[in-house]
Short mmCIF file of C-alpha atoms and ligand atoms in Angstrom, two decimals:
data_model
loop_
_atom_site.label_atom_id
_atom_site.label_comp_id
_atom_site.label_asym_id
_atom_site.label_seq_id
_atom_site.Cartn_x
_atom_site.Cartn_y
_atom_site.Cartn_z
CA MET B 1 20.87 8.76 -3.50
CA THR B 2 20.36 6.49 -0.75
CA TYR B 3 18.36 6.21 1.81
CA SER B 4 19.59 6.46 5.32
CA PRO B 5 17.43 4.54 8.86
CA LYS B 6 15.05 7.32 10.38
CA THR B 7 16.24 7.33 14.51
CA PHE B 8 13.13 7.56 16.82
CA ASN B 9 13.12 8.80 20.53
CA LEU B 10 10.60 7.01 21.75
CA PRO B 11 9.35 6.78 25.40
CA THR B 12 9.28 3.43 27.82
CA LEU B 13 5.53 2.02 26.17
CA LYS B 14 2.55 0.11 27.33
CA GLY B 15 1.69 -2.73 26.72
CA ILE B 16 5.08 -3.00 24.29
CA SER B 17 8.22 -4.33 25.07
CA GLU B 18 11.90 -2.95 24.52
CA LYS B 19 12.41 -5.73 22.90
CA GLN B 20 9.42 -5.76 20.74
CA ILE B 21 10.37 -2.63 19.53
CA LYS B 22 14.01 -3.07 19.26
CA VAL B 23 13.19 -6.13 17.07
CA HIS B 24 10.07 -4.19 14.64
CA LEU B 25 13.48 -1.29 14.34
CA ALA B 26 15.70 -4.30 13.13
CA LEU B 27 12.90 -4.91 10.26
CA TYR B 28 11.77 -1.48 9.65
CA GLU B 29 16.50 -0.96 9.04
CA GLY B 30 15.83 -4.07 6.50
CA TYR B 31 13.14 -2.29 4.29
CA VAL B 32 15.56 0.66 4.39
CA LYS B 33 18.46 -1.78 3.40
CA HIS B 34 16.51 -3.84 0.29
CA THR B 35 15.18 0.19 -0.88
CA ASN B 36 18.63 0.98 -1.17
CA LEU B 37 19.69 -2.91 -2.99
CA VAL B 38 16.22 -2.44 -5.14
CA MET B 39 17.58 0.52 -6.56
CA ALA B 40 21.60 0.59 -6.90
CA THR B 41 20.13 -3.49 -8.69
CA ILE B 42 18.32 -1.65 -11.07
CA ALA B 43 21.35 0.52 -11.92
CA ALA B 44 23.50 -2.14 -12.18
CA TYR B 45 20.96 -3.83 -14.69
CA GLY B 46 20.55 -0.60 -16.77
CA GLN B 47 23.84 -1.26 -18.14
CA THR B 48 22.75 -4.28 -19.87
CA ASP B 49 20.84 -4.80 -23.13
CA ASP B 50 20.71 -8.86 -21.65
CA GLU B 51 17.26 -10.06 -21.78
CA GLY B 52 17.36 -11.61 -18.34
CA GLY B 53 18.65 -8.03 -17.58
CA LYS B 54 15.40 -6.62 -18.53
CA TYR B 55 13.32 -9.45 -16.76
CA ALA B 56 15.40 -8.87 -14.17
CA ILE B 57 15.05 -4.91 -13.82
CA ALA B 58 11.01 -5.43 -14.65
CA GLU B 59 10.75 -7.08 -11.40
CA LEU B 60 12.04 -5.01 -9.81
CA ARG B 61 10.25 -2.21 -10.55
CA ARG B 62 7.37 -4.46 -9.01
CA ARG B 63 8.74 -4.92 -6.41
CA PHE B 64 10.11 -1.65 -5.12
CA ALA B 65 6.72 -0.47 -3.74
CA PHE B 66 6.76 -2.99 -1.25
CA GLU B 67 10.58 -2.18 -0.15
CA PHE B 68 9.72 1.37 -0.34
CA ASP B 69 6.26 1.25 1.04
CA GLY B 70 7.66 -1.21 3.80
CA MET B 71 10.39 1.49 5.03
CA ARG B 72 7.91 5.15 4.63
CA MET B 73 5.18 2.80 6.28
CA HIS B 74 6.81 2.39 9.50
CA GLU B 75 8.28 5.79 9.76
CA TYR B 76 5.05 7.25 10.24
CA TYR B 77 4.48 3.91 12.42
CA PHE B 78 7.30 4.69 14.51
CA GLU B 79 6.90 8.71 15.35
CA GLN B 80 3.24 8.11 16.38
CA PHE B 81 5.02 7.03 19.59
CA GLU B 82 7.66 10.13 19.48
CA SER B 83 6.98 12.08 23.03
CA GLY B 84 4.44 10.16 24.44
CA SER B 85 0.62 9.43 24.59
CA THR B 86 -1.86 12.53 24.18
CA SER B 87 -5.86 11.82 23.48
CA LEU B 88 -7.41 13.35 20.30
CA THR B 89 -7.83 17.43 20.61
CA ILE B 90 -11.53 18.18 20.98
CA ASN B 91 -12.66 20.56 18.70
CA SER B 92 -9.17 20.20 16.42
CA ALA B 93 -9.48 20.35 13.02
CA LEU B 94 -8.91 16.95 12.66
CA ALA B 95 -11.48 15.54 15.44
CA GLU B 96 -13.68 18.28 12.96
CA ALA B 97 -13.43 16.52 10.17
CA ALA B 98 -13.91 12.87 12.11
CA SER B 99 -16.85 13.89 13.42
CA ALA B 100 -17.73 15.12 10.09
CA LYS B 101 -17.31 11.83 8.98
CA TYR B 102 -17.42 9.05 11.34
CA GLY B 103 -19.94 11.53 14.22
CA ASN B 104 -17.96 11.47 16.45
CA SER B 105 -13.87 11.05 17.31
CA GLU B 106 -15.11 7.69 19.49
CA ASN B 107 -17.26 6.83 16.17
CA PHE B 108 -13.57 7.39 14.49
CA ILE B 109 -11.70 5.47 16.85
CA LYS B 110 -14.28 2.63 16.60
CA HIS B 111 -14.46 2.18 13.23
CA ILE B 112 -10.53 2.07 13.10
CA ARG B 113 -10.62 -0.91 15.32
CA GLU B 114 -13.09 -2.35 13.45
CA VAL B 115 -10.49 -1.68 10.26
CA ALA B 116 -8.08 -3.52 12.38
CA GLY B 117 -9.94 -6.47 12.79
CA THR B 118 -9.05 -7.33 9.23
CA ARG B 119 -8.48 -10.50 7.72
CA GLY B 120 -4.58 -10.99 7.35
CA ILE B 121 -0.73 -8.88 7.10
CA GLY B 122 -1.11 -5.22 6.17
CA TRP B 123 -1.78 -1.84 7.17
CA VAL B 124 -4.54 -0.16 9.02
CA VAL B 125 -3.82 4.27 6.92
CA VAL B 126 -6.12 7.03 7.45
CA TYR B 127 -5.54 8.96 5.26
CA LYS B 128 -6.92 13.25 4.25
CA ASP B 129 -8.54 13.41 0.89
CA THR B 130 -7.10 17.08 0.06
CA VAL B 131 -9.62 17.03 -3.13
CA ALA B 132 -13.00 16.08 -1.35
CA ASN B 133 -12.20 17.57 2.01
CA THR B 134 -12.22 14.05 3.78
CA ILE B 135 -10.81 11.53 5.66
CA HIS B 136 -10.84 7.98 4.27
CA THR B 137 -9.78 5.04 6.39
CA THR B 138 -9.00 1.90 4.69
CA PHE B 139 -7.08 -1.61 4.76
CA VAL B 140 -3.35 -1.65 3.14
CA GLY B 141 -2.50 -5.39 2.47
CA ASP B 142 1.82 -6.29 2.67
CA HIS B 143 2.80 -2.55 2.49
CA GLU B 144 2.07 -1.48 -1.16
CA ILE B 145 -1.96 -3.23 -1.45
CA GLY B 146 -5.02 -0.71 -1.92
CA GLN B 147 -2.77 3.03 -0.93
CA LEU B 148 -5.21 6.24 -1.67
CA ALA B 149 -3.34 7.52 -4.51
CA GLY B 150 -1.97 11.12 -3.85
CA LEU B 151 -3.49 10.99 -0.32
CA PRO B 152 -1.24 12.74 2.90
CA ILE B 153 -0.83 9.90 5.68
CA LEU B 154 -2.37 10.71 8.90
CA LEU B 155 -2.28 7.44 10.91
CA ALA B 156 -0.64 3.77 10.23
CA LEU B 157 -0.84 1.44 12.14
CA ASP B 158 0.90 -1.63 11.69
CA LEU B 159 -1.08 -4.92 11.45
CA TRP B 160 1.66 -7.39 10.48
CA GLU B 161 2.26 -9.95 13.20
CA HIS B 162 5.88 -8.84 13.55
CA ALA B 163 4.43 -6.11 14.94
CA TYR B 164 2.95 -7.73 18.38
CA MET B 165 4.32 -11.00 18.60
CA VAL B 166 7.35 -10.75 21.18
CA ASP B 167 4.36 -9.55 23.49
CA TYR B 168 1.40 -11.68 22.12
CA VAL B 169 0.75 -14.51 20.02
CA PRO B 170 -2.21 -13.79 17.04
CA ALA B 171 -4.98 -13.73 18.95
CA GLU B 172 -4.36 -11.45 20.65
CA LYS B 173 -4.22 -9.14 18.23
CA LYS B 174 -6.99 -6.75 20.32
CA ASN B 175 -4.40 -6.57 22.97
CA TYR B 176 -1.60 -5.40 20.82
CA ILE B 177 -4.20 -2.79 19.27
CA ASP B 178 -5.21 -1.02 22.53
CA ALA B 179 -1.50 -0.88 23.36
CA PHE B 180 -1.53 1.49 19.84
CA PHE B 181 -3.88 3.33 21.11
CA ALA B 182 -2.85 3.68 24.79
CA ASN B 183 0.50 5.05 23.41
CA LEU B 184 -0.38 6.72 20.54
CA ASN B 185 0.59 10.80 20.21
CA TRP B 186 -2.23 12.05 18.54
CA LEU B 187 -0.49 15.68 18.25
CA VAL B 188 1.96 14.13 15.73
CA VAL B 189 -1.78 12.34 13.34
CA GLU B 190 -3.22 16.36 14.11
CA LYS B 191 -0.12 17.48 13.24
CA ARG B 192 -0.20 15.85 9.79
CA PHE B 193 -3.66 16.61 8.98
CA ASP B 194 -2.86 20.51 9.37
CA ALA B 195 0.01 19.94 7.50
CA THR B 196 -2.27 19.42 4.70
CA ILE B 197 -4.73 22.56 4.69
FE1 LIG Z 1 6.01 -3.94 11.18
#
């Protein structure tokens, strides 16, 4: 099987230009292409007993999560802008879980922003821990380093510089984070949470 790039029905965004989105979507399509390429190359090397081929397969397996998570994380990201921005619904199951952990919804969002200040490229990811019935907010390096095993992803905030450098310089990362929240459709995030119940 091969993966195909998804299309996203994006409205005009506030503080994130059409050019920025176009560049970012092209990068996303690169991850889809390379996920397929890694799978196809492993399959091709799989036909040989050659020592070098076996070594190449091992390295490709190490690389697979980078390409696969690069693909999937961008799908979580762009979906969050579909249908326009909405506020976090008061009394939603997500808001209640966020309040249980962080005190209230405002503190929850404040905490995401705080984690977004982490140095380096990667993602802020909010997960639902279905075993402990709580949520976790963490920083994932690259696309795959620090992902929490088996936990459904609720929110994904891309903090690679490629996500904002068409519109902002690195020192303006905070403006990009403001734009992310200004365009975020919380209903998408709430729906992900509700799917775990
Ligand atoms: Fe990205």
